GROMACS .gro file of C-alpha atoms in nm:
model
  290
    1MET     CA    1  -5.781   7.949   3.091
    2THR     CA    2  -5.795   8.057   2.728
    3ILE     CA    3  -5.510   7.987   2.487
    4THR     CA    4  -5.509   8.231   2.194
    5ILE     CA    5  -5.341   8.143   1.865
    6THR     CA    6  -5.216   8.378   1.594
    7GLY     CA    7  -5.161   8.226   1.251
    8ALA     CA    8  -5.465   8.008   1.317
    9THR     CA    9  -5.561   7.996   0.948
   10GLY     CA   10  -5.222   7.850   0.851
   11SER     CA   11  -5.094   7.494   0.864
   12VAL     CA   12  -4.917   7.478   1.202
   13GLY     CA   13  -5.150   7.726   1.371
   14GLY     CA   14  -5.462   7.557   1.238
   15LYS     CA   15  -5.347   7.209   1.335
   16THR     CA   16  -5.251   7.324   1.684
   17LEU     CA   17  -5.586   7.495   1.724
   18ARG     CA   18  -5.775   7.179   1.628
   19LEU     CA   19  -5.570   6.955   1.857
   20LEU     CA   20  -5.645   7.184   2.150
   21HIS     CA   21  -6.012   7.221   2.059
   22GLU     CA   22  -6.057   6.845   2.021
   23ALA     CA   23  -5.893   6.797   2.363
   24GLY     CA   24  -6.154   7.026   2.519
   25THR     CA   25  -5.910   7.310   2.585
   26GLU     CA   26  -6.051   7.662   2.586
   27VAL     CA   27  -5.892   7.809   2.276
   28ARG     CA   28  -5.936   8.121   2.062
   29ALA     CA   29  -5.827   8.179   1.704
   30VAL     CA   30  -5.707   8.514   1.573
   31ALA     CA   31  -5.798   8.577   1.208
   32ARG     CA   32  -5.763   8.877   0.977
   33ARG     CA   33  -6.094   8.849   0.794
   34GLN     CA   34  -6.452   8.828   0.912
   35ASP     CA   35  -6.529   8.530   0.689
   36GLN     CA   36  -6.248   8.340   0.863
   37VAL     CA   37  -6.389   8.432   1.204
   38ASP     CA   38  -6.732   8.315   1.089
   39ARG     CA   39  -6.594   7.979   0.972
   40PHE     CA   40  -6.432   7.919   1.309
   41ALA     CA   41  -6.761   8.006   1.479
   42GLN     CA   42  -6.942   7.751   1.262
   43GLN     CA   43  -6.696   7.490   1.390
   44GLY     CA   44  -6.769   7.588   1.751
   45ILE     CA   45  -6.433   7.762   1.794
   46ASP     CA   46  -6.405   8.104   1.955
   47ALA     CA   47  -6.237   8.354   1.723
   48ALA     CA   48  -6.144   8.720   1.722
   49ARG     CA   49  -6.076   8.944   1.425
   50ALA     CA   50  -5.742   9.124   1.436
   51ASP     CA   51  -5.462   9.206   1.197
   52LEU     CA   52  -5.104   9.170   1.321
   53ASP     CA   53  -5.049   9.531   1.212
   54ASP     CA   54  -5.300   9.648   1.474
   55VAL     CA   55  -5.177   9.633   1.834
   56ASP     CA   56  -5.507   9.762   1.974
   57ALA     CA   57  -5.711   9.494   1.794
   58LEU     CA   58  -5.463   9.228   1.906
   59THR     CA   59  -5.486   9.348   2.264
   60LYS     CA   60  -5.865   9.305   2.252
   61ALA     CA   61  -5.824   8.962   2.092
   62PHE     CA   62  -5.589   8.855   2.372
   63ALA     CA   63  -5.817   8.976   2.653
   64GLY     CA   64  -5.865   8.700   2.908
   65ALA     CA   65  -5.595   8.481   2.753
   66ASP     CA   66  -5.350   8.301   2.977
   67GLN     CA   67  -5.116   8.198   2.694
   68VAL     CA   68  -5.060   8.317   2.337
   69MET     CA   69  -4.906   8.112   2.059
   70LEU     CA   70  -4.712   8.354   1.841
   71LEU     CA   71  -4.686   8.255   1.476
   72ALA     CA   72  -4.626   8.530   1.221
   73ALA     CA   73  -4.631   8.447   0.851
   74ALA     CA   74  -4.314   8.473   0.640
   75ARG     CA   75  -4.350   8.811   0.472
   76PRO     CA   76  -4.156   9.141   0.483
   77SER     CA   77  -4.363   9.258   0.783
   78GLN     CA   78  -4.292   8.944   0.989
   79ALA     CA   79  -4.060   9.102   1.248
   80PRO     CA   80  -4.288   9.403   1.317
   81HIS     CA   81  -4.581   9.162   1.343
   82GLY     CA   82  -4.395   8.957   1.601
   83ALA     CA   83  -4.319   9.268   1.802
   84ASN     CA   84  -4.684   9.373   1.786
   85VAL     CA   85  -4.799   9.037   1.923
   86VAL     CA   86  -4.559   9.070   2.216
   87ARG     CA   87  -4.674   9.426   2.291
   88ALA     CA   88  -5.039   9.325   2.276
   89ALA     CA   89  -4.975   9.027   2.504
   90GLN     CA   90  -4.810   9.255   2.757
   91ARG     CA   91  -5.099   9.503   2.744
   92ALA     CA   92  -5.362   9.229   2.775
   93GLY     CA   93  -5.199   9.073   3.082
   94VAL     CA   94  -5.110   8.746   2.912
   95ARG     CA   95  -4.897   8.518   3.131
   96ALA     CA   96  -4.693   8.331   2.870
   97ILE     CA   97  -4.596   8.320   2.503
   98VAL     CA   98  -4.511   8.014   2.295
   99GLN     CA   99  -4.332   8.128   1.980
  100ILE     CA  100  -4.306   7.918   1.664
  101SER     CA  101  -3.967   8.025   1.533
  102ALA     CA  102  -3.728   7.840   1.297
  103SER     CA  103  -3.428   7.612   1.345
  104ASP     CA  104  -3.202   7.843   1.143
  105ALA     CA  105  -3.307   8.170   1.309
  106THR     CA  106  -3.002   8.396   1.342
  107ALA     CA  107  -2.939   8.770   1.346
  108THR     CA  108  -2.713   8.756   1.039
  109SER     CA  109  -2.906   8.506   0.828
  110PRO     CA  110  -2.941   8.584   0.457
  111ILE     CA  111  -3.293   8.438   0.481
  112PRO     CA  112  -3.540   8.719   0.567
  113TRP     CA  113  -3.778   8.503   0.771
  114ALA     CA  114  -3.491   8.346   0.967
  115GLN     CA  115  -3.373   8.695   1.062
  116ALA     CA  116  -3.728   8.799   1.149
  117ASN     CA  117  -3.776   8.495   1.371
  118TRP     CA  118  -3.452   8.574   1.555
  119HIS     CA  119  -3.562   8.934   1.619
  120THR     CA  120  -3.901   8.811   1.742
  121GLU     CA  121  -3.725   8.571   1.978
  122GLN     CA  122  -3.547   8.871   2.133
  123TYR     CA  123  -3.880   9.053   2.181
  124VAL     CA  124  -4.020   8.743   2.350
  125LYS     CA  125  -3.719   8.694   2.578
  126LEU     CA  126  -3.718   9.059   2.687
  127SER     CA  127  -4.097   9.082   2.730
  128GLY     CA  128  -4.106   9.001   3.101
  129LEU     CA  129  -4.356   8.723   3.023
  130GLU     CA  130  -4.300   8.352   3.067
  131TRP     CA  131  -4.197   8.191   2.741
  132THR     CA  132  -4.112   7.881   2.541
  133ILE     CA  133  -3.963   7.895   2.191
  134LEU     CA  134  -4.011   7.613   1.942
  135ARG     CA  135  -3.768   7.604   1.650
  136PRO     CA  136  -3.887   7.364   1.375
  137SER     CA  137  -3.672   7.268   1.079
  138ALA     CA  138  -3.800   7.285   0.719
  139TYR     CA  139  -4.157   7.164   0.675
  140MET     CA  140  -4.234   6.850   0.474
  141ASP     CA  141  -4.549   7.027   0.353
  142ASN     CA  142  -4.326   7.252   0.141
  143LEU     CA  143  -4.222   6.952  -0.067
  144THR     CA  144  -4.565   6.968  -0.232
  145GLN     CA  145  -4.436   7.277  -0.416
  146SER     CA  146  -4.232   7.028  -0.624
  147ALA     CA  147  -4.525   6.788  -0.669
  148ALA     CA  148  -4.562   6.836  -1.045
  149ALA     CA  149  -4.192   6.768  -1.106
  150ILE     CA  150  -4.187   6.471  -0.867
  151ALA     CA  151  -4.488   6.326  -1.050
  152ARG     CA  152  -4.273   6.334  -1.364
  153GLY     CA  153  -3.979   6.167  -1.186
  154PHE     CA  154  -3.767   6.468  -1.091
  155TYR     CA  155  -3.690   6.645  -0.763
  156PRO     CA  156  -3.538   6.984  -0.853
  157GLN     CA  157  -3.341   7.151  -0.575
  158THR     CA  158  -3.025   7.350  -0.515
  159THR     CA  159  -2.898   7.208  -0.184
  160GLY     CA  160  -2.593   7.025  -0.320
  161SER     CA  161  -2.484   6.773  -0.055
  162GLY     CA  162  -2.641   6.973   0.229
  163ALA     CA  163  -2.893   6.790   0.447
  164ILE     CA  164  -3.216   6.877   0.632
  165ALA     CA  165  -3.413   6.690   0.898
  166TRP     CA  166  -3.749   6.767   0.728
  167THR     CA  167  -4.033   6.805   0.979
  168ASP     CA  168  -4.403   6.718   0.957
  169THR     CA  169  -4.617   7.021   1.046
  170GLN     CA  170  -4.845   6.785   1.240
  171ASP     CA  171  -4.549   6.705   1.467
  172VAL     CA  172  -4.487   7.076   1.523
  173ALA     CA  173  -4.854   7.117   1.613
  174ARG     CA  174  -4.841   6.817   1.849
  175VAL     CA  175  -4.541   6.966   2.029
  176ALA     CA  176  -4.703   7.310   2.050
  177ALA     CA  177  -5.032   7.168   2.179
  178THR     CA  178  -4.849   6.958   2.440
  179VAL     CA  179  -4.648   7.257   2.563
  180LEU     CA  180  -4.956   7.482   2.574
  181GLN     CA  181  -5.166   7.225   2.758
  182ALA     CA  182  -4.891   7.175   3.017
  183GLY     CA  183  -4.869   7.553   3.056
  184ARG     CA  184  -4.526   7.547   3.220
  185HIS     CA  185  -4.278   7.790   3.065
  186THR     CA  186  -3.927   7.828   3.204
  187GLY     CA  187  -3.744   7.998   2.919
  188GLN     CA  188  -3.667   7.685   2.721
  189THR     CA  189  -3.600   7.649   2.348
  190ALA     CA  190  -3.680   7.321   2.170
  191LEU     CA  191  -3.547   7.224   1.827
  192ILE     CA  192  -3.821   7.035   1.644
  193THR     CA  193  -3.696   6.812   1.362
  194GLY     CA  194  -3.781   6.496   1.178
  195PRO     CA  195  -3.599   6.174   1.269
  196ASP     CA  196  -3.359   6.166   0.971
  197LEU     CA  197  -3.107   6.408   0.827
  198LEU     CA  198  -3.152   6.381   0.450
  199THR     CA  199  -2.969   6.518   0.147
  200SER     CA  200  -3.174   6.596  -0.161
  201THR     CA  201  -3.043   6.274  -0.318
  202GLN     CA  202  -3.182   6.085  -0.018
  203VAL     CA  203  -3.512   6.274  -0.037
  204ALA     CA  204  -3.548   6.169  -0.402
  205ALA     CA  205  -3.459   5.809  -0.312
  206THR     CA  206  -3.727   5.811  -0.041
  207PHE     CA  207  -3.986   5.931  -0.292
  208SER     CA  208  -3.873   5.654  -0.530
  209ARG     CA  209  -3.910   5.386  -0.264
  210VAL     CA  210  -4.251   5.496  -0.141
  211LEU     CA  211  -4.404   5.581  -0.480
  212GLY     CA  212  -4.260   5.269  -0.643
  213ARG     CA  213  -4.110   5.454  -0.939
  214PRO     CA  214  -3.786   5.641  -1.006
  215VAL     CA  215  -3.752   5.997  -0.876
  216ARG     CA  216  -3.416   6.162  -0.941
  217TYR     CA  217  -3.261   6.463  -0.769
  218VAL     CA  218  -3.188   6.732  -1.027
  219PRO     CA  219  -2.934   6.983  -0.886
  220LEU     CA  220  -3.012   7.329  -1.019
  221PRO     CA  221  -2.795   7.642  -1.018
  222SER     CA  222  -2.939   7.867  -0.748
  223ARG     CA  223  -3.072   8.134  -0.984
  224VAL     CA  224  -3.237   7.873  -1.204
  225PHE     CA  225  -3.397   7.736  -0.888
  226ALA     CA  226  -3.524   8.083  -0.795
  227THR     CA  227  -3.668   8.127  -1.145
  228ALA     CA  228  -3.848   7.794  -1.113
  229VAL     CA  229  -3.991   7.906  -0.779
  230ARG     CA  230  -4.116   8.228  -0.941
  231LEU     CA  231  -4.278   8.029  -1.221
  232GLY     CA  232  -4.450   7.824  -0.952
  233GLY     CA  233  -4.625   8.137  -0.827
  234ALA     CA  234  -4.395   8.279  -0.558
  235ASP     CA  235  -4.314   8.650  -0.555
  236ALA     CA  236  -3.960   8.784  -0.594
  237TRP     CA  237  -3.910   8.828  -0.216
  238MET     CA  238  -4.005   8.466  -0.142
  239ALA     CA  239  -3.807   8.324  -0.434
  240GLU     CA  240  -3.490   8.504  -0.329
  241GLY     CA  241  -3.538   8.394   0.032
  242LEU     CA  242  -3.573   8.031  -0.075
  243ARG     CA  243  -3.267   8.062  -0.297
  244GLN     CA  244  -3.066   8.186   0.001
  245GLN     CA  245  -3.212   7.917   0.227
  246PHE     CA  246  -3.127   7.620   0.010
  247ALA     CA  247  -2.828   7.736  -0.195
  248ARG     CA  248  -2.643   7.922   0.076
  249VAL     CA  249  -2.758   7.803   0.419
  250VAL     CA  250  -2.839   7.437   0.352
  251ARG     CA  251  -2.565   7.388   0.092
  252GLY     CA  252  -2.315   7.558   0.325
  253ARG     CA  253  -2.442   7.382   0.640
  254LEU     CA  254  -2.485   7.716   0.817
  255ASP     CA  255  -2.694   7.830   1.114
  256ASN     CA  256  -2.764   7.489   1.268
  257VAL     CA  257  -2.964   7.392   0.960
  258ASP     CA  258  -2.839   7.032   0.971
  259ALA     CA  259  -2.940   6.967   1.332
  260CYS     CA  260  -3.143   6.656   1.415
  261THR     CA  261  -3.299   6.604   1.761
  262ASP     CA  262  -3.540   6.378   1.949
  263ASP     CA  263  -3.737   6.673   2.092
  264VAL     CA  264  -4.064   6.558   1.933
  265GLN     CA  265  -4.034   6.224   2.115
  266ARG     CA  266  -3.912   6.389   2.436
  267ILE     CA  267  -4.197   6.639   2.455
  268THR     CA  268  -4.492   6.442   2.318
  269GLY     CA  269  -4.393   6.085   2.402
  270HIS     CA  270  -4.434   5.987   2.036
  271PRO     CA  271  -4.163   5.967   1.768
  272ALA     CA  272  -4.131   6.223   1.492
  273THR     CA  273  -4.283   6.134   1.156
  274SER     CA  274  -4.040   6.001   0.896
  275LEU     CA  275  -4.037   6.139   0.543
  276ALA     CA  276  -4.144   5.799   0.409
  277THR     CA  277  -4.450   5.795   0.636
  278TRP     CA  278  -4.539   6.151   0.535
  279ILE     CA  279  -4.508   6.074   0.162
  280GLU     CA  280  -4.731   5.769   0.200
  281ALA     CA  281  -4.995   5.983   0.372
  282HIS     CA  282  -4.975   6.249   0.099
  283ARG     CA  283  -4.898   6.039  -0.206
  284ASP     CA  284  -5.201   6.174  -0.395
  285HIS     CA  285  -5.008   6.503  -0.431
  286PHE     CA  286  -4.738   6.322  -0.626
  287ASP     CA  287  -4.957   6.107  -0.850
  288ARG     CA  288  -4.852   6.101  -1.216
  289ARG     CA  289  -5.207   6.185  -1.322
  290ARG     CA  290  -5.179   6.537  -1.179
   0.00000   0.00000   0.00000
């Protein structure tokens, strides 16, 4: 039966969609724009147009779906969007929801998307539907935001001695696809992390080893870090959220942010991707010629 995926145009959602499609699973993408729907159709993938603000459109998009993967983008409307997906799934008669949450999701988090993910988890748990919640740690893909600095030999961050088990988004997608294909949901929560808990000093050392040239961790005051994020193109809401995430939560080792598990191996039968392996696969992002 059909698996429908929200956030299908993003990294984790898109990768999960393609894994399922390549495995011959009946899958449907939900996209906001008609050109996105058309691109999916050109790839032979069923797609429906719906905005997460629109419960009626989502309900139509979920019609005939057995399972929905709930992934709402990090933005101020994230929690209402999560609630809308749950309501639409209930209306459409969906059997189960798989939510992509976050490892540091808590009700009192200073990080807006961590709070939003926690609230969405409550909607999912109280929905009356079957459910599985996947809580990934920070994505390795986000390290590309520092690509220009790393290419010049610097890794600017504000984590102090705090550590993160950085996760490859492909691993998150592999876990999600495995769970969705199995289709068995018993109210379990999995914490998806990379295999190594790394401080920013260790992250920089890993870049040095793989790239074959020195990369040094440059500890920034949190507000300087936020300014750098703004200069990189992020809006004020995102920059402040990232400042809270790294300077307060990671630096303070709060909200389970320094957890490290073997759930990727346990669920998929394959080990989680190391940071060194990920850097090697994406080293063109960090080339000095950029």
